[in-house]
XYZ file of C-alpha atoms in Angstrom:
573
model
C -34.981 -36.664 -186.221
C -35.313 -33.641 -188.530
C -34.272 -30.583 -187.028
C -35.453 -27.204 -187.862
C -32.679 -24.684 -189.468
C -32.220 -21.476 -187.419
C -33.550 -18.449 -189.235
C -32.100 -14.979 -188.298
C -35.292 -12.567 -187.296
C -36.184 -10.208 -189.886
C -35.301 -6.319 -188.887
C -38.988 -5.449 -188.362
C -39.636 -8.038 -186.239
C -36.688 -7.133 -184.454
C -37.894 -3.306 -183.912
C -41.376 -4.761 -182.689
C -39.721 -6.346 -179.882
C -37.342 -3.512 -179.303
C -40.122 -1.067 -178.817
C -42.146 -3.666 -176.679
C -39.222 -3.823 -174.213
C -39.166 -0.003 -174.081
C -42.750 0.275 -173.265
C -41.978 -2.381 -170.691
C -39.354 -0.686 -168.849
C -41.604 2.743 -169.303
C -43.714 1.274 -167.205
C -42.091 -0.134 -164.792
C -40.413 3.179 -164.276
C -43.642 4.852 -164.102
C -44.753 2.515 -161.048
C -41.395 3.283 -159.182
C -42.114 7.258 -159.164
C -45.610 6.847 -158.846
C -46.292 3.943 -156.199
C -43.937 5.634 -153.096
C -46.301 7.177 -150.232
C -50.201 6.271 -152.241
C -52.956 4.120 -152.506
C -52.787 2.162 -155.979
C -54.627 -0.096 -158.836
C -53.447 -2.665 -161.306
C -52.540 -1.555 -164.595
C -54.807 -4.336 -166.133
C -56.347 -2.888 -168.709
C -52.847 -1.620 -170.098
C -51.083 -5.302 -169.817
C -54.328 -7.202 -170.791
C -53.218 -5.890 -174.889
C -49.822 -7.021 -174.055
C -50.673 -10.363 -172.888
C -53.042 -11.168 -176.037
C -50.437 -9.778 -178.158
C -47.752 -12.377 -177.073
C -50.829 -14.966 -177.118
C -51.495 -14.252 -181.262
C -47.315 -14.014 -181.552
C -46.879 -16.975 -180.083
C -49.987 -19.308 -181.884
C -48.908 -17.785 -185.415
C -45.435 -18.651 -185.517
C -44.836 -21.769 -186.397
C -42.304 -20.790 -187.434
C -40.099 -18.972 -184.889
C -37.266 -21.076 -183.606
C -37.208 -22.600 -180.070
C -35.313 -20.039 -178.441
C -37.327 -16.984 -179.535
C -40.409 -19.145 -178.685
C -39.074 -19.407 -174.757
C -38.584 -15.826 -174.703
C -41.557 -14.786 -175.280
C -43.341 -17.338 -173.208
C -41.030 -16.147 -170.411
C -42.137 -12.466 -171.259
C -45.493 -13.376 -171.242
C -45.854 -15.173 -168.018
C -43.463 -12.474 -166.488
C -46.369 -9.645 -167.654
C -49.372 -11.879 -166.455
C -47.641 -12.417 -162.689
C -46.647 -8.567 -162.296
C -49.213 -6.301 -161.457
C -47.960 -2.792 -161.254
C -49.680 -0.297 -159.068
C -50.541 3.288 -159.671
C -51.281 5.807 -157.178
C -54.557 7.357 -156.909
C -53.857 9.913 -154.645
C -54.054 13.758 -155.449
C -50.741 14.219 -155.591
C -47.215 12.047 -155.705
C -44.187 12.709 -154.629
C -41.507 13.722 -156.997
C -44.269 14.485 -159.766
C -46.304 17.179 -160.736
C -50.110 16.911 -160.099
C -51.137 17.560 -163.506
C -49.177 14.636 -165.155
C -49.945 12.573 -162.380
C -53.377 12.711 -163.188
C -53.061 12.655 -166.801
C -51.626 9.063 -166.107
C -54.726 8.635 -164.456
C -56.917 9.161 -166.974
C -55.470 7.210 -169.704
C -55.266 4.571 -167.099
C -58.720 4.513 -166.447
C -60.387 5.938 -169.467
C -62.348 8.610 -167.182
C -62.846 11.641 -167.839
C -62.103 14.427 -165.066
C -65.668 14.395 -163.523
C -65.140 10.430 -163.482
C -61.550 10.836 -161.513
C -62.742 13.195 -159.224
C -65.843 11.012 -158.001
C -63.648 8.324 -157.858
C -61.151 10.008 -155.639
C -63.585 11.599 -153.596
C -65.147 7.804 -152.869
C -62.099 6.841 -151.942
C -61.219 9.353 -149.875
C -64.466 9.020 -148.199
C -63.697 5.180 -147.224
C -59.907 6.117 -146.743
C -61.363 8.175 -143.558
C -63.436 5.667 -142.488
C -61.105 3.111 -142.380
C -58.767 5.403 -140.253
C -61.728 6.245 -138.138
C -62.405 2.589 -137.471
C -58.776 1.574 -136.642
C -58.737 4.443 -134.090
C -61.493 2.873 -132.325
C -60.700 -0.476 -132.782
C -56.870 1.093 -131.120
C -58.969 3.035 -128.235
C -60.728 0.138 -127.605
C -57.781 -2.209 -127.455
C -56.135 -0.068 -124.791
C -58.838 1.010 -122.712
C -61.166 -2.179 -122.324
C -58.797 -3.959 -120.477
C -58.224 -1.347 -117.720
C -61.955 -0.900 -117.976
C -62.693 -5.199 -117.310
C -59.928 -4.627 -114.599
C -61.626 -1.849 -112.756
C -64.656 -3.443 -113.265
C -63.823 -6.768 -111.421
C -61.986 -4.924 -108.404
C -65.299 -3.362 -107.630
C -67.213 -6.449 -107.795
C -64.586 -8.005 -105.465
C -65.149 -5.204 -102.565
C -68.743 -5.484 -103.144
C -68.524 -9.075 -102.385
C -65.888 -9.130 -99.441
C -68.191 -6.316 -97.913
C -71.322 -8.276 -98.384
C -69.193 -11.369 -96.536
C -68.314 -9.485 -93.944
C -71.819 -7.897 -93.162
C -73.152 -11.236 -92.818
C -70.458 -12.342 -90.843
C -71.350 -9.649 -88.306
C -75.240 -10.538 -88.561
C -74.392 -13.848 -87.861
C -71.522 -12.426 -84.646
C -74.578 -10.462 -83.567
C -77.456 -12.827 -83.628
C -74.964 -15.289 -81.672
C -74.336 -12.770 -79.059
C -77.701 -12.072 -78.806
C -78.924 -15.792 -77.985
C -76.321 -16.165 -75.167
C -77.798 -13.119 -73.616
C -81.138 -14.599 -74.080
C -79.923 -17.527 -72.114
C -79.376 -15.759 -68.995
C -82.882 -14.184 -68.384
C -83.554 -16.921 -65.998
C -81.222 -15.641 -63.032
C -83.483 -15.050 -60.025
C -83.176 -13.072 -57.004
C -80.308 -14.572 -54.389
C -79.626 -17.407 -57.255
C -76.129 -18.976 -57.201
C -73.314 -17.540 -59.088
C -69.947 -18.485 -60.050
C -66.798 -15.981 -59.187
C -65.517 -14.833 -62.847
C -62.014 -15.009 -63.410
C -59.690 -12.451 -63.067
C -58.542 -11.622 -65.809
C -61.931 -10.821 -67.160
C -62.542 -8.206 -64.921
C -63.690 -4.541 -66.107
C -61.567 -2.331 -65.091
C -63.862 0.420 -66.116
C -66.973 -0.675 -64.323
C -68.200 3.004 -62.286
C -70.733 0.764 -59.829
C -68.651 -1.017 -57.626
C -69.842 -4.313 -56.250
C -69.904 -5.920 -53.299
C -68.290 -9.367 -52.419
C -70.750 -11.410 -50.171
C -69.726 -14.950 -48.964
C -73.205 -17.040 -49.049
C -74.355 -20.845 -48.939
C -75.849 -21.996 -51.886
C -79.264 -22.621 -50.075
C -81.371 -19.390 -49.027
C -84.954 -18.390 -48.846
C -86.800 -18.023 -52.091
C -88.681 -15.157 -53.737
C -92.627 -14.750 -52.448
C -94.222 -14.772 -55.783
C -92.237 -18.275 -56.635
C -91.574 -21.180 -53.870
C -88.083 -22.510 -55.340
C -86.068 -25.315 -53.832
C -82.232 -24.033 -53.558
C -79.269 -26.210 -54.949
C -78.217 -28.524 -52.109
C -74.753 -27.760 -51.233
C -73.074 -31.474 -50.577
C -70.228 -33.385 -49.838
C -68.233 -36.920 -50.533
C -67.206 -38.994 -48.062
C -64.301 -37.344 -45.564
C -61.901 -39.479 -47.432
C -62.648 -37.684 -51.018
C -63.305 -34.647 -49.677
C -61.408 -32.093 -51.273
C -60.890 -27.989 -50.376
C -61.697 -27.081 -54.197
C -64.734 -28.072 -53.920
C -66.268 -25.239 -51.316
C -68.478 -22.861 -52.837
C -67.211 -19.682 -54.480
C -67.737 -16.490 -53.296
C -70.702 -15.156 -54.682
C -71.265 -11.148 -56.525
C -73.630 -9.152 -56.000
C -74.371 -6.049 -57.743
C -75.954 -3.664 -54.919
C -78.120 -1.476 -57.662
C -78.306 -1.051 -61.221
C -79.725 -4.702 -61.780
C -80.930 -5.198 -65.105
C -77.770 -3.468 -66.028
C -75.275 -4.927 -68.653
C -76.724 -8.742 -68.594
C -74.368 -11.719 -68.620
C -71.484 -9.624 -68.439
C -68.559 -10.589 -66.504
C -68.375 -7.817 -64.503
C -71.937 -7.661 -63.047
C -74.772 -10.259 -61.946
C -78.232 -9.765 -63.654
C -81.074 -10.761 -61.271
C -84.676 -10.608 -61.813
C -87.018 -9.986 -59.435
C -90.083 -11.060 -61.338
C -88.664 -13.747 -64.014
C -91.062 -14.185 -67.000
C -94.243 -16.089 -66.221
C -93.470 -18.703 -68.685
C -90.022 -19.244 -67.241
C -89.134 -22.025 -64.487
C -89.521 -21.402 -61.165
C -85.845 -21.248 -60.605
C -82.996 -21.339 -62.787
C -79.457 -20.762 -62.231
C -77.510 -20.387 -65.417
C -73.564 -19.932 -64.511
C -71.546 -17.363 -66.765
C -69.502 -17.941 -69.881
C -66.051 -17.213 -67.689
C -67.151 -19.489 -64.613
C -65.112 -22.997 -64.945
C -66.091 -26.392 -65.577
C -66.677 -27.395 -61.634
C -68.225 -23.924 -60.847
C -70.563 -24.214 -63.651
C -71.531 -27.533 -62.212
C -72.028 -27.034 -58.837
C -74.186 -24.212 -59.888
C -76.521 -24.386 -62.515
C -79.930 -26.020 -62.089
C -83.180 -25.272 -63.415
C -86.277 -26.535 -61.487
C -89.352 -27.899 -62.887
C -92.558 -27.994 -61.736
C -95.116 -31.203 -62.675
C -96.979 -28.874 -65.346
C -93.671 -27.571 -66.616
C -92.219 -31.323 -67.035
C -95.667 -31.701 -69.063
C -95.165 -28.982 -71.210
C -91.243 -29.058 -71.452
C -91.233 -32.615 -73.068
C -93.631 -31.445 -76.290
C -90.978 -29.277 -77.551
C -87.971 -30.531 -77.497
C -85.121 -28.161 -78.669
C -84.561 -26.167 -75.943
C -83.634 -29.683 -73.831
C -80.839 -30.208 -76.599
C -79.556 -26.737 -76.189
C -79.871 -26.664 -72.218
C -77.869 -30.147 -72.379
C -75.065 -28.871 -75.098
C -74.190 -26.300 -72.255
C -72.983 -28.502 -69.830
C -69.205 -29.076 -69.932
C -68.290 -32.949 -69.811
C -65.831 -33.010 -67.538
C -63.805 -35.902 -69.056
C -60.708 -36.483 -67.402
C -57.862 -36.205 -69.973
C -55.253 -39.114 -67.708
C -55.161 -40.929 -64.945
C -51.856 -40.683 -62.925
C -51.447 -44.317 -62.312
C -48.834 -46.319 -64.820
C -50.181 -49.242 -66.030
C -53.645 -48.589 -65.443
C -54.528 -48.169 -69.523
C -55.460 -52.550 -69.376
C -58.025 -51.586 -66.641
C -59.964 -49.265 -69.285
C -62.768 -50.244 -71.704
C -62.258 -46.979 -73.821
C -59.309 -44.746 -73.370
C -61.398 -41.964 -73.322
C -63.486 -42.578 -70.281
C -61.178 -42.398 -67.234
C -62.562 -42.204 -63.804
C -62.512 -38.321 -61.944
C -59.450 -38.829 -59.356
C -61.489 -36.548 -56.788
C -64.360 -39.492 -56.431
C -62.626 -42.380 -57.686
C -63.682 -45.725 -56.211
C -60.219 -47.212 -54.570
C -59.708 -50.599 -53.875
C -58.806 -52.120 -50.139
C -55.547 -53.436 -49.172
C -53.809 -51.891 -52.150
C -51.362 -49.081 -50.869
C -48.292 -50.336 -51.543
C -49.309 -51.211 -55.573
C -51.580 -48.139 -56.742
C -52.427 -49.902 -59.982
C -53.788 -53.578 -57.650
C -56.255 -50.605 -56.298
C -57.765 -49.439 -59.566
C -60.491 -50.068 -60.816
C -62.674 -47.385 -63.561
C -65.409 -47.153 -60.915
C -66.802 -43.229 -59.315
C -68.947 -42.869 -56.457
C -72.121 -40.987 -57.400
C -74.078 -38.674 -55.341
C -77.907 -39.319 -54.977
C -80.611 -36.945 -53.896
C -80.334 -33.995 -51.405
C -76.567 -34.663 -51.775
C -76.748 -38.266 -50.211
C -72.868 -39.305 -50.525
C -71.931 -42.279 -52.330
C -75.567 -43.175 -52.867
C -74.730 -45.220 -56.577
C -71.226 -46.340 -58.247
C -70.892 -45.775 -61.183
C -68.547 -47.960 -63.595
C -67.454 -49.581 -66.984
C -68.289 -53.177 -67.946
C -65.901 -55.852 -66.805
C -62.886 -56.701 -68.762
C -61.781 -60.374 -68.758
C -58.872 -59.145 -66.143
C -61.035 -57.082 -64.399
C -63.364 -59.454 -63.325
C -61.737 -60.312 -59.732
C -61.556 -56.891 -58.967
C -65.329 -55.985 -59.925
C -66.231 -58.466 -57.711
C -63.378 -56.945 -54.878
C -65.440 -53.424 -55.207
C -69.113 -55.291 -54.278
C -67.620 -57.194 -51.756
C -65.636 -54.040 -50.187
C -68.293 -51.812 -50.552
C -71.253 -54.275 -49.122
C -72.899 -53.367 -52.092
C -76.924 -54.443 -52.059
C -77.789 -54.789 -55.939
C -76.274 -54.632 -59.454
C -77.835 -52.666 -63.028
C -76.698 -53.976 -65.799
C -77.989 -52.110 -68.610
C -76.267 -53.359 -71.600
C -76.399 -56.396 -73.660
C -72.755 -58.617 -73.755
C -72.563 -58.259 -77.593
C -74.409 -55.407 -79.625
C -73.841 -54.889 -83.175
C -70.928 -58.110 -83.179
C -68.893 -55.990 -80.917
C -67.719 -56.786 -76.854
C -69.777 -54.448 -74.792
C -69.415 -56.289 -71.181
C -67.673 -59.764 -70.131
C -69.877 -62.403 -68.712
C -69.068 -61.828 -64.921
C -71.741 -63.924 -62.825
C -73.177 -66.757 -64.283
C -77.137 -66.976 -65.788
C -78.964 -70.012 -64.711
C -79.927 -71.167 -60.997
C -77.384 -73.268 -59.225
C -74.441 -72.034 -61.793
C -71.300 -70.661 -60.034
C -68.400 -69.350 -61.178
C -64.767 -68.199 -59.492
C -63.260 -64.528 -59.937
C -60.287 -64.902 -58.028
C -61.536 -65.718 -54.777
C -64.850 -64.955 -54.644
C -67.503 -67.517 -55.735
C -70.935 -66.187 -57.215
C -73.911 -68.558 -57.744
C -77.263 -67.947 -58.752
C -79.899 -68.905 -56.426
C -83.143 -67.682 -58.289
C -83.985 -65.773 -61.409
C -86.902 -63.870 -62.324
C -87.998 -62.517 -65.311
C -89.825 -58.984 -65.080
C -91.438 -57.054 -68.400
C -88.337 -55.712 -70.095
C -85.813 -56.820 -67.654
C -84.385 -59.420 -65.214
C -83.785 -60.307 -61.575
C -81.272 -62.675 -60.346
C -80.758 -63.182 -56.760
C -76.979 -64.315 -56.500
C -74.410 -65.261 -53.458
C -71.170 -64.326 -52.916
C -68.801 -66.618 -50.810
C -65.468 -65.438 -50.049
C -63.404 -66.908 -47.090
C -66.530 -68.403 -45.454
C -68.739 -65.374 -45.171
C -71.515 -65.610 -47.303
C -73.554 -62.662 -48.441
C -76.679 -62.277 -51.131
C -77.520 -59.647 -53.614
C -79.932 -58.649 -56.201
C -78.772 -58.236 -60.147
C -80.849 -56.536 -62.144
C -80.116 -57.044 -66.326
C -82.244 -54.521 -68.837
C -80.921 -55.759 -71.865
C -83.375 -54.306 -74.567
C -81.679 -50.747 -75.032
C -80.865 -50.422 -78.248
C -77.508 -49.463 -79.791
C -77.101 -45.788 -80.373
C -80.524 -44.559 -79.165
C -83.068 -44.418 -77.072
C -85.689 -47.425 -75.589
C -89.505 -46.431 -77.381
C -90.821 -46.295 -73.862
C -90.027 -45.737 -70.330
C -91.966 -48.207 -68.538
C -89.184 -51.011 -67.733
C -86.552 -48.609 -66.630
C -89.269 -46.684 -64.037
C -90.161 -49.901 -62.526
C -86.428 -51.096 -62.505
C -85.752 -47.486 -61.097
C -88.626 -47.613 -57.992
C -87.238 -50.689 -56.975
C -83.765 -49.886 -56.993
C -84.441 -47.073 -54.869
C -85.937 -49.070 -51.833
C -82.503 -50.541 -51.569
C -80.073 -49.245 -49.634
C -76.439 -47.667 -50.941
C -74.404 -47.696 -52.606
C -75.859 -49.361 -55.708
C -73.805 -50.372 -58.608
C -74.513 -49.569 -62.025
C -72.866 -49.957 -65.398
C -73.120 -50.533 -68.916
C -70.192 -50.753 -71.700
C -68.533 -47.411 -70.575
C -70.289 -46.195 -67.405
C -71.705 -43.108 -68.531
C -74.476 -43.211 -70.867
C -77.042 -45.482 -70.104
C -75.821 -45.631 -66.528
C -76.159 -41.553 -66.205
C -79.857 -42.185 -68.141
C -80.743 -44.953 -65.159
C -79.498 -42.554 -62.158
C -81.048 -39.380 -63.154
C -84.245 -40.985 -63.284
C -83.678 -42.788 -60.056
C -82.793 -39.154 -58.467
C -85.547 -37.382 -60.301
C -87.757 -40.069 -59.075
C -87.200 -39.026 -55.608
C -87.504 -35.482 -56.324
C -91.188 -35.590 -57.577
C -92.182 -37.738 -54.960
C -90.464 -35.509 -51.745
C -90.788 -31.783 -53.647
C -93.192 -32.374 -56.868
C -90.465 -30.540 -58.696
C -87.806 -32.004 -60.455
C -84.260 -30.481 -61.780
C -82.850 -32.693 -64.847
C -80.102 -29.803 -65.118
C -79.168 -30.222 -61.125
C -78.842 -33.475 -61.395
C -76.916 -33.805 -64.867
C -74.055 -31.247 -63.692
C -73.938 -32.972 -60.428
C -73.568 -36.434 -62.013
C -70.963 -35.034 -64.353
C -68.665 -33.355 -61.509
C -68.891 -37.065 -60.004
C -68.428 -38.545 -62.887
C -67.485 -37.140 -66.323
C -69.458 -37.365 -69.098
C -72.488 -38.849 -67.674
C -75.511 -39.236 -70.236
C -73.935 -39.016 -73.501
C -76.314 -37.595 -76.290
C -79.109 -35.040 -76.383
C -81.678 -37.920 -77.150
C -80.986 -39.763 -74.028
C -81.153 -36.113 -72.075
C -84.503 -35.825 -73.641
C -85.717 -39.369 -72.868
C -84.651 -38.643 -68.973
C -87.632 -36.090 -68.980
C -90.031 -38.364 -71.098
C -89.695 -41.464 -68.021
C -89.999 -38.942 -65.762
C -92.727 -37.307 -67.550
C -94.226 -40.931 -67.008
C -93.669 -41.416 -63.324
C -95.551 -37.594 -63.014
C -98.749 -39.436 -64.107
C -98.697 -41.898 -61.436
C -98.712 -39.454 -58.673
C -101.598 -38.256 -56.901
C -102.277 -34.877 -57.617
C -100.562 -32.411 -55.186
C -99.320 -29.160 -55.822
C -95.889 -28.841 -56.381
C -93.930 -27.390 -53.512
C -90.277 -26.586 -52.828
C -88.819 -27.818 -49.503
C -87.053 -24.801 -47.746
């Protein structure tokens, strides 16, 4: 490998280099007292000669030897990486003016017209720059508080909006329950409020008059009074004597429904029932249901049954009267549904049973019938399998004349009733020691009659059982017409007849209010659903279960109205 002699630089080319290195470091010592506190520009025109200068060194000289060569392609990449800045502004610090702006110009190659347009644009966008980063800076500190402010008032505006609603609403509530009582007529029965209720401010004092629940009616309107009735002396109990009745002696259309005062019109509205007795909100569940009542008269019961939705708000008002426990242990396997427990005050008590209170249960309530008639039905559940014997204890003890079965054994693959007596003629079967065959069976349109006989140590006794079995689960029969027939034959028969279905209080209820309301139209040509639902339920809790079945109580009824001849209505005194 040949390699190249090293050659000692000539003196000139020595001094060129020298006085490139000066004007180097010139310059850089010009950019560190000129570039402190301005605004500056690349010296690019001034390095551009430099950089072709080591470009033509570096192409012509072949000859140079290698470590010459990598100095000045060191120089020259050092010179085309640096850009030194000069400030434009007026004036530097450290410097005079004048010279500063001499550098300027041979910078630039301007003249001074040139650098002073030049420095004038640039002072120009130098303040608009500074204008726009004090907005942008305003902006950035005030928007946020101005977003916040913004979304606290939207949140009052909302909560207020909520809450004036919510008072609309308060309002048009309060305003329908007063609307409920405009049907209080003159001597009309009313419950005692409680106590604690009382207004203490109230400047009209009252008078406390002790009245019956039946008393004369107004002129313009005949009405029929709420029967005042009792159980059997052996269920009678003291809480259920009427309440004192208030009176307000003047000032009656003053302060309606209130607690403190008893509304009564004189003249009700004329397309108001005859008489109506709506109870108080602070009356309790048995004064509100041996109470209320709202009479019908035939073309009322007509006109009633087209619209419906006042019957589903009359019937939502009436407490149920459910029992929450029976105080017998053990008597939980005597219940269908744990929810439906017999009312202690009317429960049906087994014979022979004092010693063992539970051998004497049975879910079973004696039911008042019309005018008050005592023990007129019994109401209860369908038999369980061990509940059987004493079913058949009750109809024997209670010399009961015919059965109403008004559900099916199964509905919807579920146990709604236990087969308790048997179906065809000459069948028997044993409960304990009673023996019940069937002597005859007839089959009506929509329901059937067995007669049946009951042996039990050698006395022999018959009764009719009656079995509508085409009421369908969770609603209402399409027509009427079965359960009116069943009903005006049931109600030639003496007391006390049994009904039931699965629980005791749907269907059952439906079956007895139109039994009673039967009776009503016949004897008065009125008719009081409400009556007779609150006086089932005191009986019996929870009798007639839905709105739809309250509804279809008025539509059989309804029926039966078209059968009559037609005689005025009239209200028995």
């Amino acid at each position: 490998m040949a390699v190249s002699p090293y050659t000692q630089p000539s003196f000139s080319e020595h001094r060129a280099r020298t006085s490139h290195v000066n004007r180097t470091l010139l310059t850089l010592l010009s950019y560190v007292l000129l570039t402190k506190d301005g605004t500056s520009v690349s010296l690019t025109h001034r390095h551009a000669n430099d950089i072709n200068y080591y470009d033509a060194t570096i192409s012509h000289s072949d000859n140079i030897n290698p470590l010459e060569k990598f100095y000045l392609i060191t120089e020259q990449k050092w010179h085309k990486d640096t850009l030194v800045p000069i400030s434009l502004s007026p004036s530097s610090k450290g410097m005079p003016t004048r010279s500063h702006h001499r550098i300027r110009q041979s910078v630039t190659g301007l003249d001074d017209a040139g650098m002073d347009l030049q420095v004038a644009q640039l002072s120009s966008q130098t303040d608009k720059e500074v204008h726009s980063r004090t907005t942008l800076s305003w902006l950035d500190w005030h928007l946020p508080y101005f977003v916040a402010l913004c979304a606290i008032a939207g949140t009052i505006l909302f909560t207020f909006l909520i809450l004036l609603w919510l008072r609309k609403q308060m309002s048009r509530e309060k305003d329908n329950e007063n609307g409920d009582r405009h049907g209080l007529v003159e001597e009309g029965a009313i419950c005692q409020p409680d106590k604690s209720t009382k207004d203490t401010k109230e400047s009209v004092e009252a008078k406390w008059v002790h009245e019956a629940f039946a008393k004369q009616s107004a002129p313009k309107y005949p009405v029929r009074p709420v029967p005042q009735t009792s159980l059997p002396e052996s269920l009678a109990t003291p809480e259920r004597k009427p309440e004192a009745i208030r009176i307000k002696a003047k000032g009656l259309l003053e302060r309606r429904g209130s607690s403190t005062s008893l509304t009564i019109e004189l003249a009700p509205a004329p397309e108001s029932p005859p008489h109506m007795v709506t109870p108080t909100r602070e009356c309790t569940t048995e004064e509100f249901l041996l109470s209320a009542g709202n009479v019908l008269s035939r073309a009322q019961l007509k006109k009633i049954v087209q619209g419906t939705g006042t019957l589903h708000k009359e019937f939502w008002e009436v407490p149920l009267n459910l029992p929450e426990k029976v105080d017998i242990c053990g008597s939980g396997v005597k219940n269908r549904y744990s929810s439906v427990l017999p009312n202690p005050q009317t429960r049906v008590v087994l014979p022979g049973c004092s010693d063992d209170p539970l051998a004497g249960y049975i879910n079973a309530n004696y039911i008042r019938g019309y005018d008050g008639e005592s023990a007129r039905y019994i109401a209860t559940q369908g038999p369980l399998a061990n509940t059987i014997a004493d079913f058949w204890e009750m109809i024997w003890a209670e010399k009961v004349p015919a059965i109403v079965m008004i559900t099916r054994l199964y509905e919807a693959s579920k146990p709604k009733c236990e087969a308790y007596f048997p179906f065809d003629v000459n069948n028997r079967i044993q409960a304990g020691s009673f023996t019940i065959i069937v002597n005859y069976v007839d089959t009506r349109n929509g329901y059937t009659v067995r007669t049946m006989e009951i042996r039990h140590e050698r006395e022999r006794r018959h009764l009719q059982h009656y079995w509508y079995d085409s009421w369908p689960d969770h609603a209402v029969p399409q027509t009427a017409d079965a359960l009116v027939s069943m009903a005006a034959e049931v109600n030639a028969l003496p007391r006390p007849v049994v009904v039931h279905c699965s629980a005791g209080i749907g269907r059952t209820g439906c079956f007895i209010a139109i039994g009673i309301g039967m009776i009503q139209l016949l004897r008065d040509g009125n008719v009081d659903v409400l009556g007779i639902l609150c006086q089932m339920r005191y009986d019996r809790g929870g009798m007639v279960q839905t709105a739809e079945q309250y509804e279809f109580i008025h539509k059989a009824l309804n029926l039966f109205e078209q059968t009559l001849d037609s005689k005025p209505s009239t209200s028995s005194d």
